[in-house]
Amino acid sequence: MENFRDSNNKNHLISNHDKIFIAGHKGLVGKSLTRKFKQYGFNNLVFADRKNLDLRDSNKVLDWFQINKPNVVIIAAAKVGGIKANNNFPVDFLLDNIKIQNNLIETSWKIGVRRLLFLGSSCIYPRNAKQPMTEDLLLTSNLEKTNEFYAIAKICGLKLCEALHKQYGFDAISLMPCNLYGPGDYYHPENSHVIPSLIRRFDQAYREENSEVICWGTGNVSREFLHVDDLSEACIFALKHWKISSTNAPKDEKGKPLLFLNVGTGKEIKLKDLAQIISREIKFKGIISWDHSKPDGTPRKVLNIDKLKSLGWISNIELKVGIKDSIFDYQNNTVRM
């Protein structure tokens, strides 16, 4: 990894002495990032509780930064949810996310934060993008309508990072993960993502001895899933080793440095097969039915992760292992809604 170290510093691009702000530390990703950073000896971490700091308020964000003075910022704060939540709350998914990320990114630049990592989503890519999806497919066609507002917000975030890097040399990088899951997930009965939603449904059906579980859509669409701890590993790896200006840093098709990279496993699974894995692990013996009147979303979504792999990072947690981990967390550590 020598090629991805700062040319003026023999150490990694971040060190254990850095003051690192994890925005969104109580969410799925934020909790995992906190665990992983501490595991690697990064103990100078700072957080901001929602009740004390509204990230949508630019003045309060600036005041907080001036007092706490972080020099590395990770943006894991966002309003997230599944298809139903995206359909029901388009204003929230667009406006809240734009406010949160713009305030954090602009303020980080203004006060001189040394490195910033923005976390986006694979939903930024067009609905009918060529699979597996490469970074150069961004903005080449129409987005998936069921999460269009969230996707537009995330595109705005990564483009602001790109603009600040281009115009002012601000060291802002972005990672675009596929669908995430893992301990600490959000198991809301209507507004959660696919894996926590399925875990909740099958667990409830098992405990109530129901004979059937009804899932949304056809079940024939394919998705890629990444354990949240793998994403955290990727974040720390990128912050340590990915220098955009390095000669060997990933480039786009035109040979220009990439400012955002895909993060995933490179493996996909049909939702029908995913439901079978979860139902077997929970020991649900009933029928799995699919409500075809509900939307499927994007027909197929899997990321090309060659660029990040070229830096030396790959995921480690297999899906079946991660699902067992998530089910255990839900059954033992989660307050059921």
mmCIF file of N, CA, C and O in Angstrom, residues 28 31 35 182-187 199 322-336:
data_model
loop_
_atom_site.group_PDB
_atom_site.id
_atom_site.type_symbol
_atom_site.label_atom_id
_atom_site.label_comp_id
_atom_site.label_asym_id
_atom_site.label_seq_id
_atom_site.Cartn_x
_atom_site.Cartn_y
_atom_site.Cartn_z
ATOM 1 N N LEU A 28 -27.275 2.318 11.578
ATOM 2 C CA LEU A 28 -26.680 1.020 11.243
ATOM 3 C C LEU A 28 -25.208 1.157 10.902
ATOM 4 O O LEU A 28 -24.352 0.464 11.467
ATOM 5 N N LYS A 31 -22.948 2.898 13.919
ATOM 6 C CA LYS A 31 -22.618 1.986 15.022
ATOM 7 C C LYS A 31 -21.475 1.053 14.636
ATOM 8 O O LYS A 31 -20.559 0.809 15.419
ATOM 9 N N ARG A 35 -17.581 0.816 16.213
ATOM 10 C CA ARG A 35 -16.985 -0.435 16.682
ATOM 11 C C ARG A 35 -15.647 -0.696 15.996
ATOM 12 O O ARG A 35 -14.657 -1.042 16.633
ATOM 13 N N GLY A 182 -27.204 -5.947 8.683
ATOM 14 C CA GLY A 182 -26.332 -6.341 9.779
ATOM 15 C C GLY A 182 -26.881 -5.941 11.130
ATOM 16 O O GLY A 182 -27.975 -5.366 11.231
ATOM 17 N N PRO A 183 -26.145 -6.231 12.207
ATOM 18 C CA PRO A 183 -26.583 -5.894 13.564
ATOM 19 C C PRO A 183 -26.848 -4.398 13.717
ATOM 20 O O PRO A 183 -26.101 -3.574 13.209
ATOM 21 N N GLY A 184 -27.946 -4.082 14.407
ATOM 22 C CA GLY A 184 -28.307 -2.689 14.596
ATOM 23 C C GLY A 184 -29.183 -2.140 13.497
ATOM 24 O O GLY A 184 -29.424 -0.937 13.425
ATOM 25 N N ASP A 185 -29.688 -3.027 12.625
ATOM 26 C CA ASP A 185 -30.518 -2.584 11.507
ATOM 27 C C ASP A 185 -31.860 -2.045 12.003
ATOM 28 O O ASP A 185 -32.215 -2.160 13.174
ATOM 29 N N TYR A 186 -32.614 -1.475 11.076
ATOM 30 C CA TYR A 186 -33.901 -0.844 11.360
ATOM 31 C C TYR A 186 -35.011 -1.803 10.937
ATOM 32 O O TYR A 186 -35.183 -2.083 9.752
ATOM 33 N N TYR A 187 -35.760 -2.323 11.911
ATOM 34 C CA TYR A 187 -36.729 -3.389 11.649
ATOM 35 C C TYR A 187 -38.167 -2.881 11.686
ATOM 36 O O TYR A 187 -39.046 -3.539 12.230
ATOM 37 N N ILE A 199 -36.585 -10.511 7.784
ATOM 38 C CA ILE A 199 -36.279 -11.111 9.090
ATOM 39 C C ILE A 199 -37.445 -10.874 10.046
ATOM 40 O O ILE A 199 -37.898 -11.795 10.738
ATOM 41 N N GLY A 322 -23.688 -13.638 7.420
ATOM 42 C CA GLY A 322 -24.189 -12.332 7.823
ATOM 43 C C GLY A 322 -25.657 -12.358 8.199
ATOM 44 O O GLY A 322 -26.090 -11.666 9.124
ATOM 45 N N ILE A 323 -26.453 -13.166 7.494
ATOM 46 C CA ILE A 323 -27.877 -13.281 7.811
ATOM 47 C C ILE A 323 -28.067 -13.922 9.184
ATOM 48 O O ILE A 323 -28.902 -13.485 9.985
ATOM 49 N N LYS A 324 -27.295 -14.953 9.486
ATOM 50 C CA LYS A 324 -27.350 -15.560 10.827
ATOM 51 C C LYS A 324 -27.023 -14.515 11.891
ATOM 52 O O LYS A 324 -27.678 -14.444 12.938
ATOM 53 N N ASP A 325 -26.020 -13.726 11.626
ATOM 54 C CA ASP A 325 -25.606 -12.648 12.531
ATOM 55 C C ASP A 325 -26.753 -11.661 12.751
ATOM 56 O O ASP A 325 -27.040 -11.251 13.876
ATOM 57 N N SER A 326 -27.434 -11.298 11.674
ATOM 58 C CA SER A 326 -28.526 -10.331 11.749
ATOM 59 C C SER A 326 -29.735 -10.902 12.484
ATOM 60 O O SER A 326 -30.391 -10.202 13.266
ATOM 61 N N ILE A 327 -30.062 -12.156 12.215
ATOM 62 C CA ILE A 327 -31.198 -12.793 12.882
ATOM 63 C C ILE A 327 -30.942 -12.893 14.380
ATOM 64 O O ILE A 327 -31.830 -12.616 15.207
ATOM 65 N N PHE A 328 -29.730 -13.273 14.754
ATOM 66 C CA PHE A 328 -29.383 -13.350 16.176
ATOM 67 C C PHE A 328 -29.552 -11.976 16.832
ATOM 68 O O PHE A 328 -30.106 -11.862 17.930
ATOM 69 N N ASP A 329 -29.088 -10.943 16.151
ATOM 70 C CA ASP A 329 -29.200 -9.582 16.684
ATOM 71 C C ASP A 329 -30.658 -9.191 16.853
ATOM 72 O O ASP A 329 -31.049 -8.634 17.888
ATOM 73 N N TYR A 330 -31.476 -9.485 15.856
ATOM 74 C CA TYR A 330 -32.890 -9.127 15.925
ATOM 75 C C TYR A 330 -33.594 -9.859 17.062
ATOM 76 O O TYR A 330 -34.375 -9.276 17.817
ATOM 77 N N GLN A 331 -33.314 -11.145 17.203
ATOM 78 C CA GLN A 331 -34.023 -11.949 18.198
ATOM 79 C C GLN A 331 -33.546 -11.705 19.618
ATOM 80 O O GLN A 331 -34.284 -11.953 20.580
ATOM 81 N N ASN A 332 -32.328 -11.190 19.767
ATOM 82 C CA ASN A 332 -31.762 -11.040 21.104
ATOM 83 C C ASN A 332 -31.539 -9.598 21.554
ATOM 84 O O ASN A 332 -31.481 -9.339 22.763
ATOM 85 N N ASN A 333 -31.396 -8.685 20.598
ATOM 86 C CA ASN A 333 -31.004 -7.329 20.968
ATOM 87 C C ASN A 333 -31.959 -6.243 20.504
ATOM 88 O O ASN A 333 -31.715 -5.060 20.744
ATOM 89 N N THR A 334 -33.031 -6.615 19.826
ATOM 90 C CA THR A 334 -33.916 -5.626 19.216
ATOM 91 C C THR A 334 -35.271 -5.605 19.911
ATOM 92 O O THR A 334 -35.849 -6.652 20.180
ATOM 93 N N VAL A 335 -35.763 -4.394 20.174
ATOM 94 C CA VAL A 335 -37.116 -4.244 20.696
ATOM 95 C C VAL A 335 -38.087 -4.364 19.517
ATOM 96 O O VAL A 335 -38.048 -3.577 18.582
ATOM 97 N N ARG A 336 -38.933 -5.384 19.535
ATOM 98 C CA ARG A 336 -39.830 -5.617 18.421
ATOM 99 C C ARG A 336 -40.935 -4.569 18.375
ATOM 100 O O ARG A 336 -41.493 -4.200 19.392
#
